[in-house]
Structures are given as C-alpha cells and as structure tokens.
PDB file of C-alpha atoms in Angstrom:
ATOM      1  CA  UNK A 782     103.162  85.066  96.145  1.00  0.00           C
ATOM      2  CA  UNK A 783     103.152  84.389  99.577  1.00  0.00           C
ATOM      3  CA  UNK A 784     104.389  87.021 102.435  1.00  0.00           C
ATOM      4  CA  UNK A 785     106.126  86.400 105.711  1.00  0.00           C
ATOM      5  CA  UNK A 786     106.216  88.250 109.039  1.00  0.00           C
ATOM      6  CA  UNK A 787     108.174  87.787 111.559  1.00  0.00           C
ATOM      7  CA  UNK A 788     107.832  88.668 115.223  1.00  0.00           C
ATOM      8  CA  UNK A 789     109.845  88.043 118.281  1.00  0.00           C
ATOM      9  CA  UNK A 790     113.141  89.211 118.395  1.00  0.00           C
ATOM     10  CA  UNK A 791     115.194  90.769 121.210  1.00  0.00           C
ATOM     11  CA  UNK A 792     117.829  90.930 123.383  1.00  0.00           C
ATOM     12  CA  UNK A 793     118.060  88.042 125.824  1.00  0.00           C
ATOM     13  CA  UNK A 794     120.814  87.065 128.352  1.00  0.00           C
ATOM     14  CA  UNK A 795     122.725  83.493 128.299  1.00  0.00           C
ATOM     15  CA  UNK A 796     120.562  80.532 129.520  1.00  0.00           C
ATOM     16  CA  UNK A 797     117.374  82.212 128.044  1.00  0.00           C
ATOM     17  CA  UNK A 798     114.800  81.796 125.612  1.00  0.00           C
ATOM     18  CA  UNK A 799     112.888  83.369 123.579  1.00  0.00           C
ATOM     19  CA  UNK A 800     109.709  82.621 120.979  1.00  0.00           C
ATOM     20  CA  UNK A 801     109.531  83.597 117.349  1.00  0.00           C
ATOM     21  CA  UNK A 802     106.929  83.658 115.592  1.00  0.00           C
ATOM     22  CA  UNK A 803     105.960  83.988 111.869  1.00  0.00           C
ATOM     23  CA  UNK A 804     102.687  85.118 110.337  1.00  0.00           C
ATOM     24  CA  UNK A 805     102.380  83.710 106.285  1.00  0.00           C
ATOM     25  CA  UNK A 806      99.736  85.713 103.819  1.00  0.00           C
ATOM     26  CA  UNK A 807      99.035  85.251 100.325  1.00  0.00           C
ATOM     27  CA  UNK A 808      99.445  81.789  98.568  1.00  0.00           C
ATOM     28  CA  UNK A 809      99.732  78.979 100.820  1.00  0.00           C
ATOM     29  CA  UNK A 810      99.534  75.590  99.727  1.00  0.00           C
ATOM     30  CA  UNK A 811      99.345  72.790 102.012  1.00  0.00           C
ATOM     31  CA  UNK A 812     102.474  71.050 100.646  1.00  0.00           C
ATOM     32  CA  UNK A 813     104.803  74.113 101.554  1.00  0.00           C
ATOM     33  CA  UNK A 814     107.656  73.215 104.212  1.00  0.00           C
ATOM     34  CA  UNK A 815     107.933  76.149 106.541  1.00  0.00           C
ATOM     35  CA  UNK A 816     111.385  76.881 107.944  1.00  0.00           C
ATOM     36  CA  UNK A 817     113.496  79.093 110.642  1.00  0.00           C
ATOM     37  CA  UNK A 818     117.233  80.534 109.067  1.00  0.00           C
ATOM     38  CA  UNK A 819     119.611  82.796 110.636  1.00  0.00           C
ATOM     39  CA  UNK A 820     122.635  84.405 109.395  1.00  0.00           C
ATOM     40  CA  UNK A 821     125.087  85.815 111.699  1.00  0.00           C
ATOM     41  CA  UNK A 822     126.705  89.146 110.813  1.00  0.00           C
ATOM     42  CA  UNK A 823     129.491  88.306 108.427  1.00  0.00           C
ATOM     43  CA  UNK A 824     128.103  84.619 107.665  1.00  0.00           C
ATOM     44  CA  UNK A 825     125.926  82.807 105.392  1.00  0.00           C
ATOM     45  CA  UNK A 826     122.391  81.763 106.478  1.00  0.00           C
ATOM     46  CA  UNK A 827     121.815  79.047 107.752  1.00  0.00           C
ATOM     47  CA  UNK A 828     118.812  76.436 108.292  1.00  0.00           C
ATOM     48  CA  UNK A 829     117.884  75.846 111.683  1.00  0.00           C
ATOM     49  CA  UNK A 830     114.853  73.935 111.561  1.00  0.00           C
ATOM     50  CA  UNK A 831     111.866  72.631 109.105  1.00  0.00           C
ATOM     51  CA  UNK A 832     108.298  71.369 109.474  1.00  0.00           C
ATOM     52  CA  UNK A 833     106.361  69.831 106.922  1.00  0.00           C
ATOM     53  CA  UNK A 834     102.221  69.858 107.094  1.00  0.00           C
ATOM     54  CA  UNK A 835     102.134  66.575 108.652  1.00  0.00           C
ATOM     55  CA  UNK A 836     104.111  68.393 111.633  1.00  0.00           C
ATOM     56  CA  UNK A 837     107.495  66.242 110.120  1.00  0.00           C
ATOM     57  CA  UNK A 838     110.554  67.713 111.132  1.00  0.00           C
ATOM     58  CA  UNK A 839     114.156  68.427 110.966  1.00  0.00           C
ATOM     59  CA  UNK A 840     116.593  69.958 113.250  1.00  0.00           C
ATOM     60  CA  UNK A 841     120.210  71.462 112.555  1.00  0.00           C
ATOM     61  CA  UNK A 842     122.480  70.007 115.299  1.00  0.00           C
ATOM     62  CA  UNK A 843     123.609  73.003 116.641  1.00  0.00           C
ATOM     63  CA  UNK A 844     119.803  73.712 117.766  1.00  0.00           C
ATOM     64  CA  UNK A 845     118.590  70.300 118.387  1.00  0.00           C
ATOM     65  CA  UNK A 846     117.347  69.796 122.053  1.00  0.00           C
ATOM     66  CA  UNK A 847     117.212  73.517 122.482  1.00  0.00           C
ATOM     67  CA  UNK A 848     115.232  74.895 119.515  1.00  0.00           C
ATOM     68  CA  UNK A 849     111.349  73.509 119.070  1.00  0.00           C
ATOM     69  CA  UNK A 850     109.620  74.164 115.913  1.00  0.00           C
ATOM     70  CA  UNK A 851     105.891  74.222 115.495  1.00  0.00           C
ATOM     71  CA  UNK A 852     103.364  74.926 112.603  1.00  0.00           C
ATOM     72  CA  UNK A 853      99.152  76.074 112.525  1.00  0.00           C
ATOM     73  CA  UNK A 854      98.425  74.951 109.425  1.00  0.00           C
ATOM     74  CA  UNK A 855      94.700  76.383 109.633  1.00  0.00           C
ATOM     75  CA  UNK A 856      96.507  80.181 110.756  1.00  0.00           C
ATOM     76  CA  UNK A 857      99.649  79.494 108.529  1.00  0.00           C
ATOM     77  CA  UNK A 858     102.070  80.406 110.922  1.00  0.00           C
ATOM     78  CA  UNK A 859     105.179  79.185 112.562  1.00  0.00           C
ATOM     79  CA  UNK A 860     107.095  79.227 115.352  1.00  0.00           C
ATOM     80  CA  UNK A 861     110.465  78.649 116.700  1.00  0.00           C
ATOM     81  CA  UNK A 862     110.577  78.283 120.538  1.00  0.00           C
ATOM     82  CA  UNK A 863     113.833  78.520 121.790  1.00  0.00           C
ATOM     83  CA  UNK A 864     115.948  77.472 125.009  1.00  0.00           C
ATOM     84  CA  UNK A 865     118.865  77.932 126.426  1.00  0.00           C
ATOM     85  CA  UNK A 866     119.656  80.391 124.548  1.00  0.00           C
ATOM     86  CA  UNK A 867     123.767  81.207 123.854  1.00  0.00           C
ATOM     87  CA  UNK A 868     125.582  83.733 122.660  1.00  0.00           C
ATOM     88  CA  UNK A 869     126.786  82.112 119.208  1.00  0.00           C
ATOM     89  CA  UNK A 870     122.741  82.168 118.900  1.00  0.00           C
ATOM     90  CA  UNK A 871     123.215  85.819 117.988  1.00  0.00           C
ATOM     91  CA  UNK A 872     121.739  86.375 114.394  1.00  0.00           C
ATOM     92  CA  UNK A 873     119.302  87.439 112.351  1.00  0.00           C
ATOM     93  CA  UNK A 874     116.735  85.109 112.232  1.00  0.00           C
ATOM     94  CA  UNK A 875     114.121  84.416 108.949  1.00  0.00           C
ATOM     95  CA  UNK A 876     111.040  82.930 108.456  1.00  0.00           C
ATOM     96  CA  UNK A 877     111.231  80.485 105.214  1.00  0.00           C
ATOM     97  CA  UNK A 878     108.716  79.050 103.414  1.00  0.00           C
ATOM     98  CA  UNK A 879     110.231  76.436 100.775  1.00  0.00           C
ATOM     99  CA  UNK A 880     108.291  74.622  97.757  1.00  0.00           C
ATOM    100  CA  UNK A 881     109.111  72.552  94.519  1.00  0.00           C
ATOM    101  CA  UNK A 882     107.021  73.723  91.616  1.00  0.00           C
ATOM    102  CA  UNK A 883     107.534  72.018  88.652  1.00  0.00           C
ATOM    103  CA  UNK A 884     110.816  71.166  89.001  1.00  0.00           C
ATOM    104  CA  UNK A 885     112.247  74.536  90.360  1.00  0.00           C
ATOM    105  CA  UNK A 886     112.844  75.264  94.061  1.00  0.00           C
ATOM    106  CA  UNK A 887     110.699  78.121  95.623  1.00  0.00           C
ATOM    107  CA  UNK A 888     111.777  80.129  98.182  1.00  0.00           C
ATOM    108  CA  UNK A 889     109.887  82.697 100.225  1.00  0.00           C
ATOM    109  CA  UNK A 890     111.241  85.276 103.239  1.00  0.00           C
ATOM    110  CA  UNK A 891     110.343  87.413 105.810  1.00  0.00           C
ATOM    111  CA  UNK A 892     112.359  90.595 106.643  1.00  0.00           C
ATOM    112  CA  UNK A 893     114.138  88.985 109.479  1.00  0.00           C
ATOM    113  CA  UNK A 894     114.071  89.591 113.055  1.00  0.00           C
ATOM    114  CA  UNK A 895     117.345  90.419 115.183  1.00  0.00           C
ATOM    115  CA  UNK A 896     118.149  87.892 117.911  1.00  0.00           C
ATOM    116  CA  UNK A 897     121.031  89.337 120.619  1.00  0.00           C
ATOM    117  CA  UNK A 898     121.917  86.781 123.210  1.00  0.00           C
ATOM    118  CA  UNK A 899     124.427  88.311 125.865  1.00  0.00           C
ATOM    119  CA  UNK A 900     126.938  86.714 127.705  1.00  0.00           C
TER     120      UNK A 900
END
C-alpha cells in the first residue's frame, strides 16, 4: 500500500502561483510514475503532469510552460510548481502515484487539495 499527502492548496489571485507538494509513505518502488490530477467541480479528473524516476516527464497542454513537476526520489515526494496561475486552474488537485504490476494498472491517491484561482 502506499499513502499520499498532499499539501499546498489555497486561494490565489490571476497571474499567481502556487507550490504543491506531496508526501508518499508505505510501499514505494523505484519504478512508480508519480503524477499531479485535478478535477474541477462537475468534471472528470484530469492528468496534468507525470515524472518517472529518471526525472522523465510529461505535460498536459493546458499546463505546459506554466506547470513544473519535480520528484525526490530518496524523500518520495513530489511537487507541482505552478505559474501563472488562471482561473480555469480552479480544481481539486491529487497526488497520483501510478504502477503496472503484473499486468494490471495500479493506482494510488491522496485526499486532494483545493486550488481557488480568482479573477
């Protein structure tokens, strides 16, 4: 099992930024992808943004240029630094930690951390 915590959230205005940050406990291998979501009220979740161990990543285009993504492998955590921030930006957003194990996609949460970006 593996656990995720979030931190970070708030209420920012238009043009801002803001860092989250994700703490991961329990069974970490060094294969696992780590991962920002958000869902938006009334909308499916979405990805945002991946990293891999070897610091690979992958961007959504409606964050890339504005959103970085960064992983401490040796501290297991993750963060999403983010810029110019807008209000469509406004979401939940969820720390995501993604494996395959034999065959079968693995997905682990955190409890999500509101982002409000005013205009």
């Amino acid at each position: 099992q593996v656990q995720l915590v979030e931190s970070g959230g708030g209420l920012v205005q238009s043009g801002g930024s803001l860092r989250l940050s994700c703490a991961a406990s329990g069974n970490i291998f060094g294969s696992d992808v780590m991962g920002w979501y958000r869902q938006p009220t009334g909308n499916a979740r979405e990805l945002l943004a991946q990293i891999d161990s070897g610091a690979g990543t992958y961007y959504d285009s409606s964050v890339k240029g504005r959103f970085t993504i960064s992983r401490d492998n040796a501290k297991n955590t993750v963060s999403l630094q983010m810029y110019s921030l807008r209000p469509e930006d406004t979401a939940v957003y969820y720390c995501n930690v993604w494996r395959r194990d034999s065959g079968v996609n693995i997905n682990y949460w955190g409890q999500g951390t509101q982002v409000t970006v005013s205009s």
